[in-house]
Amino acid sequence: LPVAGDELAWTVPEALAGERVDRVVALETGWSRSEVQAVAAEGGILVDGRPAAKSLRLAVGQQVVVVRRPEGG
């Protein structure tokens, strides 16, 4: 994943289109789904610049930025 400061950022590939954002972030980071869901609940996951609910389904080409890490992570 490209890293900008403390952020993680990437573009959704076709292979992950239609997946939930919490699943994709867990796959990309190696964090557990519960860690990712906690980060999402705190507004720590942005999709196209807007805070994303954990259940958001992603589309090809969307920009995902993770601006927080799990507690203790």
PDB file of N, CA, C and O in Angstrom:
ATOM      1  N   LEU A   1       0.839  -1.195   0.000  1.00  0.00           N
ATOM      2  CA  LEU A   1       0.000   0.000   0.000  1.00  0.00           C
ATOM      3  C   LEU A   1       0.875   1.246   0.000  1.00  0.00           C
ATOM      4  O   LEU A   1       1.822   1.320   0.771  1.00  0.00           O
ATOM      5  N   PRO A   2       0.526   2.226  -0.798  1.00  0.00           N
ATOM      6  CA  PRO A   2       1.251   3.493  -0.706  1.00  0.00           C
ATOM      7  C   PRO A   2       0.977   4.141   0.650  1.00  0.00           C
ATOM      8  O   PRO A   2      -0.138   4.085   1.152  1.00  0.00           O
ATOM      9  N   VAL A   3       1.993   4.724   1.231  1.00  0.00           N
ATOM     10  CA  VAL A   3       1.846   5.359   2.537  1.00  0.00           C
ATOM     11  C   VAL A   3       2.142   6.844   2.398  1.00  0.00           C
ATOM     12  O   VAL A   3       3.178   7.222   1.879  1.00  0.00           O
ATOM     13  N   ALA A   4       1.209   7.677   2.849  1.00  0.00           N
ATOM     14  CA  ALA A   4       1.399   9.124   2.854  1.00  0.00           C
ATOM     15  C   ALA A   4       1.377   9.566   4.305  1.00  0.00           C
ATOM     16  O   ALA A   4       0.331   9.599   4.922  1.00  0.00           O
ATOM     17  N   GLY A   5       2.533   9.854   4.859  1.00  0.00           N
ATOM     18  CA  GLY A   5       2.593  10.157   6.284  1.00  0.00           C
ATOM     19  C   GLY A   5       2.179   8.919   7.047  1.00  0.00           C
ATOM     20  O   GLY A   5       2.755   7.861   6.880  1.00  0.00           O
ATOM     21  N   ASP A   6       1.158   9.033   7.868  1.00  0.00           N
ATOM     22  CA  ASP A   6       0.682   7.895   8.638  1.00  0.00           C
ATOM     23  C   ASP A   6      -0.548   7.265   7.983  1.00  0.00           C
ATOM     24  O   ASP A   6      -1.179   6.390   8.543  1.00  0.00           O
ATOM     25  N   GLU A   7      -0.899   7.749   6.787  1.00  0.00           N
ATOM     26  CA  GLU A   7      -2.084   7.244   6.104  1.00  0.00           C
ATOM     27  C   GLU A   7      -1.727   6.077   5.201  1.00  0.00           C
ATOM     28  O   GLU A   7      -0.604   5.973   4.713  1.00  0.00           O
ATOM     29  N   LEU A   8      -2.694   5.207   4.987  1.00  0.00           N
ATOM     30  CA  LEU A   8      -2.594   4.143   3.994  1.00  0.00           C
ATOM     31  C   LEU A   8      -3.611   4.480   2.916  1.00  0.00           C
ATOM     32  O   LEU A   8      -4.743   4.837   3.235  1.00  0.00           O
ATOM     33  N   ALA A   9      -3.214   4.380   1.658  1.00  0.00           N
ATOM     34  CA  ALA A   9      -4.125   4.768   0.582  1.00  0.00           C
ATOM     35  C   ALA A   9      -3.965   3.842  -0.616  1.00  0.00           C
ATOM     36  O   ALA A   9      -2.861   3.398  -0.912  1.00  0.00           O
ATOM     37  N   TRP A  10      -5.079   3.563  -1.282  1.00  0.00           N
ATOM     38  CA  TRP A  10      -5.033   2.785  -2.512  1.00  0.00           C
ATOM     39  C   TRP A  10      -6.311   2.980  -3.296  1.00  0.00           C
ATOM     40  O   TRP A  10      -7.289   3.524  -2.808  1.00  0.00           O
ATOM     41  N   THR A  11      -6.284   2.524  -4.545  1.00  0.00           N
ATOM     42  CA  THR A  11      -7.433   2.573  -5.442  1.00  0.00           C
ATOM     43  C   THR A  11      -8.026   1.171  -5.520  1.00  0.00           C
ATOM     44  O   THR A  11      -7.287   0.193  -5.643  1.00  0.00           O
ATOM     45  N   VAL A  12      -9.339   1.085  -5.460  1.00  0.00           N
ATOM     46  CA  VAL A  12     -10.026  -0.213  -5.483  1.00  0.00           C
ATOM     47  C   VAL A  12      -9.849  -0.859  -6.856  1.00  0.00           C
ATOM     48  O   VAL A  12     -10.238  -0.283  -7.868  1.00  0.00           O
ATOM     49  N   PRO A  13      -9.259  -2.070  -6.890  1.00  0.00           N
ATOM     50  CA  PRO A  13      -9.117  -2.789  -8.167  1.00  0.00           C
ATOM     51  C   PRO A  13     -10.403  -3.532  -8.511  1.00  0.00           C
ATOM     52  O   PRO A  13     -11.262  -3.766  -7.649  1.00  0.00           O
ATOM     53  N   GLU A  14     -10.508  -3.951  -9.752  1.00  0.00           N
ATOM     54  CA  GLU A  14     -11.700  -4.673 -10.206  1.00  0.00           C
ATOM     55  C   GLU A  14     -11.960  -5.924  -9.370  1.00  0.00           C
ATOM     56  O   GLU A  14     -13.101  -6.253  -9.063  1.00  0.00           O
ATOM     57  N   ALA A  15     -10.897  -6.602  -8.950  1.00  0.00           N
ATOM     58  CA  ALA A  15     -11.041  -7.846  -8.189  1.00  0.00           C
ATOM     59  C   ALA A  15     -11.759  -7.644  -6.861  1.00  0.00           C
ATOM     60  O   ALA A  15     -12.341  -8.590  -6.319  1.00  0.00           O
ATOM     61  N   LEU A  16     -11.721  -6.423  -6.302  1.00  0.00           N
ATOM     62  CA  LEU A  16     -12.348  -6.169  -5.001  1.00  0.00           C
ATOM     63  C   LEU A  16     -13.628  -5.340  -5.108  1.00  0.00           C
ATOM     64  O   LEU A  16     -14.231  -5.002  -4.098  1.00  0.00           O
ATOM     65  N   ALA A  17     -14.049  -5.016  -6.316  1.00  0.00           N
ATOM     66  CA  ALA A  17     -15.289  -4.263  -6.499  1.00  0.00           C
ATOM     67  C   ALA A  17     -16.456  -5.076  -5.956  1.00  0.00           C
ATOM     68  O   ALA A  17     -16.516  -6.290  -6.119  1.00  0.00           O
ATOM     69  N   GLY A  18     -17.350  -4.406  -5.252  1.00  0.00           N
ATOM     70  CA  GLY A  18     -18.527  -5.056  -4.686  1.00  0.00           C
ATOM     71  C   GLY A  18     -18.304  -5.589  -3.283  1.00  0.00           C
ATOM     72  O   GLY A  18     -19.257  -5.999  -2.626  1.00  0.00           O
ATOM     73  N   GLU A  19     -17.058  -5.576  -2.821  1.00  0.00           N
ATOM     74  CA  GLU A  19     -16.763  -6.043  -1.463  1.00  0.00           C
ATOM     75  C   GLU A  19     -17.027  -4.923  -0.456  1.00  0.00           C
ATOM     76  O   GLU A  19     -16.947  -3.744  -0.787  1.00  0.00           O
ATOM     77  N   ARG A  20     -17.282  -5.319   0.787  1.00  0.00           N
ATOM     78  CA  ARG A  20     -17.462  -4.331   1.856  1.00  0.00           C
ATOM     79  C   ARG A  20     -16.126  -3.689   2.186  1.00  0.00           C
ATOM     80  O   ARG A  20     -15.075  -4.334   2.143  1.00  0.00           O
ATOM     81  N   VAL A  21     -16.182  -2.419   2.545  1.00  0.00           N
ATOM     82  CA  VAL A  21     -14.949  -1.698   2.859  1.00  0.00           C
ATOM     83  C   VAL A  21     -14.219  -2.324   4.042  1.00  0.00           C
ATOM     84  O   VAL A  21     -12.990  -2.395   4.041  1.00  0.00           O
ATOM     85  N   ASP A  22     -14.943  -2.842   5.048  1.00  0.00           N
ATOM     86  CA  ASP A  22     -14.241  -3.433   6.190  1.00  0.00           C
ATOM     87  C   ASP A  22     -13.458  -4.680   5.776  1.00  0.00           C
ATOM     88  O   ASP A  22     -12.332  -4.892   6.226  1.00  0.00           O
ATOM     89  N   ARG A  23     -14.012  -5.479   4.886  1.00  0.00           N
ATOM     90  CA  ARG A  23     -13.305  -6.673   4.414  1.00  0.00           C
ATOM     91  C   ARG A  23     -12.067  -6.291   3.609  1.00  0.00           C
ATOM     92  O   ARG A  23     -10.990  -6.877   3.774  1.00  0.00           O
ATOM     93  N   VAL A  24     -12.207  -5.317   2.727  1.00  0.00           N
ATOM     94  CA  VAL A  24     -11.091  -4.900   1.877  1.00  0.00           C
ATOM     95  C   VAL A  24      -9.957  -4.313   2.721  1.00  0.00           C
ATOM     96  O   VAL A  24      -8.782  -4.651   2.517  1.00  0.00           O
ATOM     97  N   VAL A  25     -10.293  -3.452   3.681  1.00  0.00           N
ATOM     98  CA  VAL A  25      -9.249  -2.867   4.522  1.00  0.00           C
ATOM     99  C   VAL A  25      -8.560  -3.962   5.346  1.00  0.00           C
ATOM    100  O   VAL A  25      -7.335  -3.951   5.492  1.00  0.00           O
ATOM    101  N   ALA A  26      -9.322  -4.930   5.839  1.00  0.00           N
ATOM    102  CA  ALA A  26      -8.715  -6.036   6.579  1.00  0.00           C
ATOM    103  C   ALA A  26      -7.759  -6.828   5.691  1.00  0.00           C
ATOM    104  O   ALA A  26      -6.642  -7.167   6.107  1.00  0.00           O
ATOM    105  N   LEU A  27      -8.166  -7.095   4.452  1.00  0.00           N
ATOM    106  CA  LEU A  27      -7.302  -7.820   3.518  1.00  0.00           C
ATOM    107  C   LEU A  27      -6.032  -7.036   3.214  1.00  0.00           C
ATOM    108  O   LEU A  27      -4.935  -7.594   3.166  1.00  0.00           O
ATOM    109  N   GLU A  28      -6.175  -5.743   2.986  1.00  0.00           N
ATOM    110  CA  GLU A  28      -5.044  -4.908   2.587  1.00  0.00           C
ATOM    111  C   GLU A  28      -4.070  -4.632   3.729  1.00  0.00           C
ATOM    112  O   GLU A  28      -2.884  -4.427   3.490  1.00  0.00           O
ATOM    113  N   THR A  29      -4.577  -4.595   4.965  1.00  0.00           N
ATOM    114  CA  THR A  29      -3.732  -4.214   6.099  1.00  0.00           C
ATOM    115  C   THR A  29      -3.287  -5.384   6.965  1.00  0.00           C
ATOM    116  O   THR A  29      -2.313  -5.264   7.711  1.00  0.00           O
ATOM    117  N   GLY A  30      -4.046  -6.489   6.934  1.00  0.00           N
ATOM    118  CA  GLY A  30      -3.759  -7.595   7.833  1.00  0.00           C
ATOM    119  C   GLY A  30      -4.404  -7.424   9.200  1.00  0.00           C
ATOM    120  O   GLY A  30      -4.242  -8.271  10.085  1.00  0.00           O
ATOM    121  N   TRP A  31      -5.158  -6.340   9.379  1.00  0.00           N
ATOM    122  CA  TRP A  31      -5.874  -6.131  10.642  1.00  0.00           C
ATOM    123  C   TRP A  31      -7.086  -7.045  10.673  1.00  0.00           C
ATOM    124  O   TRP A  31      -7.596  -7.471   9.644  1.00  0.00           O
ATOM    125  N   SER A  32      -7.599  -7.308  11.896  1.00  0.00           N
ATOM    126  CA  SER A  32      -8.817  -8.105  12.018  1.00  0.00           C
ATOM    127  C   SER A  32     -10.018  -7.262  11.578  1.00  0.00           C
ATOM    128  O   SER A  32      -9.961  -6.031  11.570  1.00  0.00           O
ATOM    129  N   ARG A  33     -11.110  -7.944  11.219  1.00  0.00           N
ATOM    130  CA  ARG A  33     -12.318  -7.217  10.831  1.00  0.00           C
ATOM    131  C   ARG A  33     -12.806  -6.359  11.987  1.00  0.00           C
ATOM    132  O   ARG A  33     -13.264  -5.240  11.779  1.00  0.00           O
ATOM    133  N   SER A  34     -12.712  -6.860  13.226  1.00  0.00           N
ATOM    134  CA  SER A  34     -13.191  -6.061  14.365  1.00  0.00           C
ATOM    135  C   SER A  34     -12.330  -4.813  14.540  1.00  0.00           C
ATOM    136  O   SER A  34     -12.848  -3.748  14.871  1.00  0.00           O
ATOM    137  N   GLU A  35     -11.022  -4.917  14.316  1.00  0.00           N
ATOM    138  CA  GLU A  35     -10.154  -3.721  14.377  1.00  0.00           C
ATOM    139  C   GLU A  35     -10.561  -2.726  13.305  1.00  0.00           C
ATOM    140  O   GLU A  35     -10.676  -1.526  13.566  1.00  0.00           O
ATOM    141  N   VAL A  36     -10.786  -3.214  12.096  1.00  0.00           N
ATOM    142  CA  VAL A  36     -11.176  -2.334  10.991  1.00  0.00           C
ATOM    143  C   VAL A  36     -12.523  -1.679  11.280  1.00  0.00           C
ATOM    144  O   VAL A  36     -12.709  -0.481  11.050  1.00  0.00           O
ATOM    145  N   GLN A  37     -13.468  -2.445  11.806  1.00  0.00           N
ATOM    146  CA  GLN A  37     -14.789  -1.890  12.110  1.00  0.00           C
ATOM    147  C   GLN A  37     -14.698  -0.805  13.170  1.00  0.00           C
ATOM    148  O   GLN A  37     -15.407   0.207  13.089  1.00  0.00           O
ATOM    149  N   ALA A  38     -13.808  -0.980  14.152  1.00  0.00           N
ATOM    150  CA  ALA A  38     -13.617   0.056  15.176  1.00  0.00           C
ATOM    151  C   ALA A  38     -13.028   1.320  14.563  1.00  0.00           C
ATOM    152  O   ALA A  38     -13.450   2.431  14.888  1.00  0.00           O
ATOM    153  N   VAL A  39     -12.067   1.154  13.669  1.00  0.00           N
ATOM    154  CA  VAL A  39     -11.467   2.310  12.986  1.00  0.00           C
ATOM    155  C   VAL A  39     -12.536   3.027  12.150  1.00  0.00           C
ATOM    156  O   VAL A  39     -12.631   4.260  12.178  1.00  0.00           O
ATOM    157  N   ALA A  40     -13.363   2.274  11.440  1.00  0.00           N
ATOM    158  CA  ALA A  40     -14.429   2.867  10.625  1.00  0.00           C
ATOM    159  C   ALA A  40     -15.418   3.631  11.498  1.00  0.00           C
ATOM    160  O   ALA A  40     -15.864   4.732  11.140  1.00  0.00           O
ATOM    161  N   ALA A  41     -15.760   3.068  12.658  1.00  0.00           N
ATOM    162  CA  ALA A  41     -16.713   3.718  13.565  1.00  0.00           C
ATOM    163  C   ALA A  41     -16.188   5.065  14.064  1.00  0.00           C
ATOM    164  O   ALA A  41     -16.968   5.954  14.398  1.00  0.00           O
ATOM    165  N   GLU A  42     -14.864   5.205  14.102  1.00  0.00           N
ATOM    166  CA  GLU A  42     -14.235   6.463  14.542  1.00  0.00           C
ATOM    167  C   GLU A  42     -13.999   7.428  13.378  1.00  0.00           C
ATOM    168  O   GLU A  42     -13.359   8.457  13.541  1.00  0.00           O
ATOM    169  N   GLY A  43     -14.488   7.071  12.191  1.00  0.00           N
ATOM    170  CA  GLY A  43     -14.299   7.939  11.024  1.00  0.00           C
ATOM    171  C   GLY A  43     -12.916   7.823  10.420  1.00  0.00           C
ATOM    172  O   GLY A  43     -12.489   8.713   9.671  1.00  0.00           O
ATOM    173  N   GLY A  44     -12.227   6.722  10.695  1.00  0.00           N
ATOM    174  CA  GLY A  44     -10.851   6.573  10.250  1.00  0.00           C
ATOM    175  C   GLY A  44     -10.653   5.993   8.870  1.00  0.00           C
ATOM    176  O   GLY A  44      -9.525   5.822   8.424  1.00  0.00           O
ATOM    177  N   ILE A  45     -11.745   5.678   8.175  1.00  0.00           N
ATOM    178  CA  ILE A  45     -11.640   5.169   6.808  1.00  0.00           C
ATOM    179  C   ILE A  45     -12.423   6.096   5.895  1.00  0.00           C
ATOM    180  O   ILE A  45     -13.619   6.317   6.096  1.00  0.00           O
ATOM    181  N   LEU A  46     -11.733   6.631   4.904  1.00  0.00           N
ATOM    182  CA  LEU A  46     -12.358   7.526   3.942  1.00  0.00           C
ATOM    183  C   LEU A  46     -12.429   6.844   2.585  1.00  0.00           C
ATOM    184  O   LEU A  46     -11.474   6.192   2.160  1.00  0.00           O
ATOM    185  N   VAL A  47     -13.550   7.005   1.910  1.00  0.00           N
ATOM    186  CA  VAL A  47     -13.705   6.536   0.540  1.00  0.00           C
ATOM    187  C   VAL A  47     -14.073   7.749  -0.289  1.00  0.00           C
ATOM    188  O   VAL A  47     -15.069   8.425  -0.014  1.00  0.00           O
ATOM    189  N   ASP A  48     -13.221   8.047  -1.258  1.00  0.00           N
ATOM    190  CA  ASP A  48     -13.385   9.252  -2.083  1.00  0.00           C
ATOM    191  C   ASP A  48     -13.538  10.495  -1.214  1.00  0.00           C
ATOM    192  O   ASP A  48     -14.347  11.385  -1.484  1.00  0.00           O
ATOM    193  N   GLY A  49     -12.760  10.529  -0.113  1.00  0.00           N
ATOM    194  CA  GLY A  49     -12.706  11.712   0.733  1.00  0.00           C
ATOM    195  C   GLY A  49     -13.787  11.832   1.784  1.00  0.00           C
ATOM    196  O   GLY A  49     -13.816  12.793   2.534  1.00  0.00           O
ATOM    197  N   ARG A  50     -14.681  10.850   1.862  1.00  0.00           N
ATOM    198  CA  ARG A  50     -15.776  10.914   2.835  1.00  0.00           C
ATOM    199  C   ARG A  50     -15.694   9.735   3.792  1.00  0.00           C
ATOM    200  O   ARG A  50     -15.376   8.627   3.372  1.00  0.00           O
ATOM    201  N   PRO A  51     -16.006   9.956   5.074  1.00  0.00           N
ATOM    202  CA  PRO A  51     -15.990   8.840   6.028  1.00  0.00           C
ATOM    203  C   PRO A  51     -16.907   7.715   5.551  1.00  0.00           C
ATOM    204  O   PRO A  51     -18.018   7.969   5.085  1.00  0.00           O
ATOM    205  N   ALA A  52     -16.415   6.492   5.652  1.00  0.00           N
ATOM    206  CA  ALA A  52     -17.156   5.343   5.132  1.00  0.00           C
ATOM    207  C   ALA A  52     -17.689   4.477   6.255  1.00  0.00           C
ATOM    208  O   ALA A  52     -16.969   4.177   7.207  1.00  0.00           O
ATOM    209  N   ALA A  53     -18.944   4.069   6.117  1.00  0.00           N
ATOM    210  CA  ALA A  53     -19.512   3.068   7.019  1.00  0.00           C
ATOM    211  C   ALA A  53     -18.843   1.738   6.705  1.00  0.00           C
ATOM    212  O   ALA A  53     -18.471   1.471   5.560  1.00  0.00           O
ATOM    213  N   LYS A  54     -18.706   0.887   7.718  1.00  0.00           N
ATOM    214  CA  LYS A  54     -18.014  -0.390   7.537  1.00  0.00           C
ATOM    215  C   LYS A  54     -18.667  -1.264   6.478  1.00  0.00           C
ATOM    216  O   LYS A  54     -18.013  -2.085   5.845  1.00  0.00           O
ATOM    217  N   SER A  55     -19.963  -1.088   6.255  1.00  0.00           N
ATOM    218  CA  SER A  55     -20.690  -1.951   5.321  1.00  0.00           C
ATOM    219  C   SER A  55     -20.734  -1.415   3.895  1.00  0.00           C
ATOM    220  O   SER A  55     -21.308  -2.054   3.019  1.00  0.00           O
ATOM    221  N   LEU A  56     -20.108  -0.262   3.645  1.00  0.00           N
ATOM    222  CA  LEU A  56     -20.110   0.320   2.306  1.00  0.00           C
ATOM    223  C   LEU A  56     -19.519  -0.663   1.308  1.00  0.00           C
ATOM    224  O   LEU A  56     -18.463  -1.244   1.546  1.00  0.00           O
ATOM    225  N   ARG A  57     -20.194  -0.849   0.191  1.00  0.00           N
ATOM    226  CA  ARG A  57     -19.677  -1.708  -0.880  1.00  0.00           C
ATOM    227  C   ARG A  57     -18.874  -0.820  -1.840  1.00  0.00           C
ATOM    228  O   ARG A  57     -19.333   0.234  -2.255  1.00  0.00           O
ATOM    229  N   LEU A  58     -17.692  -1.291  -2.185  1.00  0.00           N
ATOM    230  CA  LEU A  58     -16.767  -0.497  -2.988  1.00  0.00           C
ATOM    231  C   LEU A  58     -16.948  -0.733  -4.484  1.00  0.00           C
ATOM    232  O   LEU A  58     -17.383  -1.799  -4.907  1.00  0.00           O
ATOM    233  N   ALA A  59     -16.567   0.283  -5.255  1.00  0.00           N
ATOM    234  CA  ALA A  59     -16.616   0.203  -6.711  1.00  0.00           C
ATOM    235  C   ALA A  59     -15.208   0.393  -7.264  1.00  0.00           C
ATOM    236  O   ALA A  59     -14.348   1.013  -6.626  1.00  0.00           O
ATOM    237  N   VAL A  60     -14.978  -0.126  -8.454  1.00  0.00           N
ATOM    238  CA  VAL A  60     -13.688   0.009  -9.116  1.00  0.00           C
ATOM    239  C   VAL A  60     -13.296   1.484  -9.205  1.00  0.00           C
ATOM    240  O   VAL A  60     -14.119   2.334  -9.546  1.00  0.00           O
ATOM    241  N   GLY A  61     -12.051   1.779  -8.863  1.00  0.00           N
ATOM    242  CA  GLY A  61     -11.526   3.128  -9.018  1.00  0.00           C
ATOM    243  C   GLY A  61     -11.733   4.048  -7.832  1.00  0.00           C
ATOM    244  O   GLY A  61     -11.179   5.141  -7.810  1.00  0.00           O
ATOM    245  N   GLN A  62     -12.535   3.616  -6.845  1.00  0.00           N
ATOM    246  CA  GLN A  62     -12.703   4.470  -5.668  1.00  0.00           C
ATOM    247  C   GLN A  62     -11.385   4.540  -4.909  1.00  0.00           C
ATOM    248  O   GLN A  62     -10.597   3.598  -4.909  1.00  0.00           O
ATOM    249  N   GLN A  63     -11.160   5.681  -4.266  1.00  0.00           N
ATOM    250  CA  GLN A  63      -9.954   5.903  -3.475  1.00  0.00           C
ATOM    251  C   GLN A  63     -10.262   5.612  -2.014  1.00  0.00           C
ATOM    252  O   GLN A  63     -11.167   6.208  -1.446  1.00  0.00           O
ATOM    253  N   VAL A  64      -9.507   4.703  -1.427  1.00  0.00           N
ATOM    254  CA  VAL A  64      -9.663   4.359  -0.012  1.00  0.00           C
ATOM    255  C   VAL A  64      -8.451   4.907   0.729  1.00  0.00           C
ATOM    256  O   VAL A  64      -7.314   4.672   0.315  1.00  0.00           O
ATOM    257  N   VAL A  65      -8.703   5.655   1.795  1.00  0.00           N
ATOM    258  CA  VAL A  65      -7.628   6.177   2.634  1.00  0.00           C
ATOM    259  C   VAL A  65      -7.944   5.810   4.074  1.00  0.00           C
ATOM    260  O   VAL A  65      -9.050   6.072   4.560  1.00  0.00           O
ATOM    261  N   VAL A  66      -6.984   5.190   4.737  1.00  0.00           N
ATOM    262  CA  VAL A  66      -7.126   4.850   6.149  1.00  0.00           C
ATOM    263  C   VAL A  66      -6.292   5.853   6.926  1.00  0.00           C
ATOM    264  O   VAL A  66      -5.068   5.904   6.765  1.00  0.00           O
ATOM    265  N   VAL A  67      -6.959   6.680   7.730  1.00  0.00           N
ATOM    266  CA  VAL A  67      -6.277   7.779   8.417  1.00  0.00           C
ATOM    267  C   VAL A  67      -6.024   7.494   9.899  1.00  0.00           C
ATOM    268  O   VAL A  67      -5.399   8.292  10.578  1.00  0.00           O
ATOM    269  N   ARG A  68      -6.507   6.361  10.371  1.00  0.00           N
ATOM    270  CA  ARG A  68      -6.281   5.945  11.753  1.00  0.00           C
ATOM    271  C   ARG A  68      -5.849   4.496  11.760  1.00  0.00           C
ATOM    272  O   ARG A  68      -6.157   3.756  10.841  1.00  0.00           O
ATOM    273  N   ARG A  69      -5.219   4.120  12.840  1.00  0.00           N
ATOM    274  CA  ARG A  69      -4.855   2.716  13.037  1.00  0.00           C
ATOM    275  C   ARG A  69      -5.633   2.186  14.226  1.00  0.00           C
ATOM    276  O   ARG A  69      -6.095   2.971  15.053  1.00  0.00           O
ATOM    277  N   PRO A  70      -5.771   0.879  14.323  1.00  0.00           N
ATOM    278  CA  PRO A  70      -6.476   0.320  15.481  1.00  0.00           C
ATOM    279  C   PRO A  70      -5.754   0.703  16.772  1.00  0.00           C
ATOM    280  O   PRO A  70      -4.535   0.952  16.764  1.00  0.00           O
ATOM    281  N   GLU A  71      -6.502   0.755  17.867  1.00  0.00           N
ATOM    282  CA  GLU A  71      -5.891   1.033  19.175  1.00  0.00           C
ATOM    283  C   GLU A  71      -4.767   0.036  19.419  1.00  0.00           C
ATOM    284  O   GLU A  71      -4.944  -1.161  19.224  1.00  0.00           O
ATOM    285  N   GLY A  72      -3.619   0.564  19.813  1.00  0.00           N
ATOM    286  CA  GLY A  72      -2.474  -0.298  20.076  1.00  0.00           C
ATOM    287  C   GLY A  72      -1.778  -0.771  18.830  1.00  0.00           C
ATOM    288  O   GLY A  72      -0.863  -1.573  18.870  1.00  0.00           O
ATOM    289  N   GLY A  73      -2.208  -0.259  17.640  1.00  0.00           N
ATOM    290  CA  GLY A  73      -1.630  -0.754  16.402  1.00  0.00           C
ATOM    291  C   GLY A  73      -0.755   0.190  15.708  1.00  0.00           C
ATOM    292  O   GLY A  73      -0.270   1.160  15.971  1.00  0.00           O
TER     293      GLY A  73
END
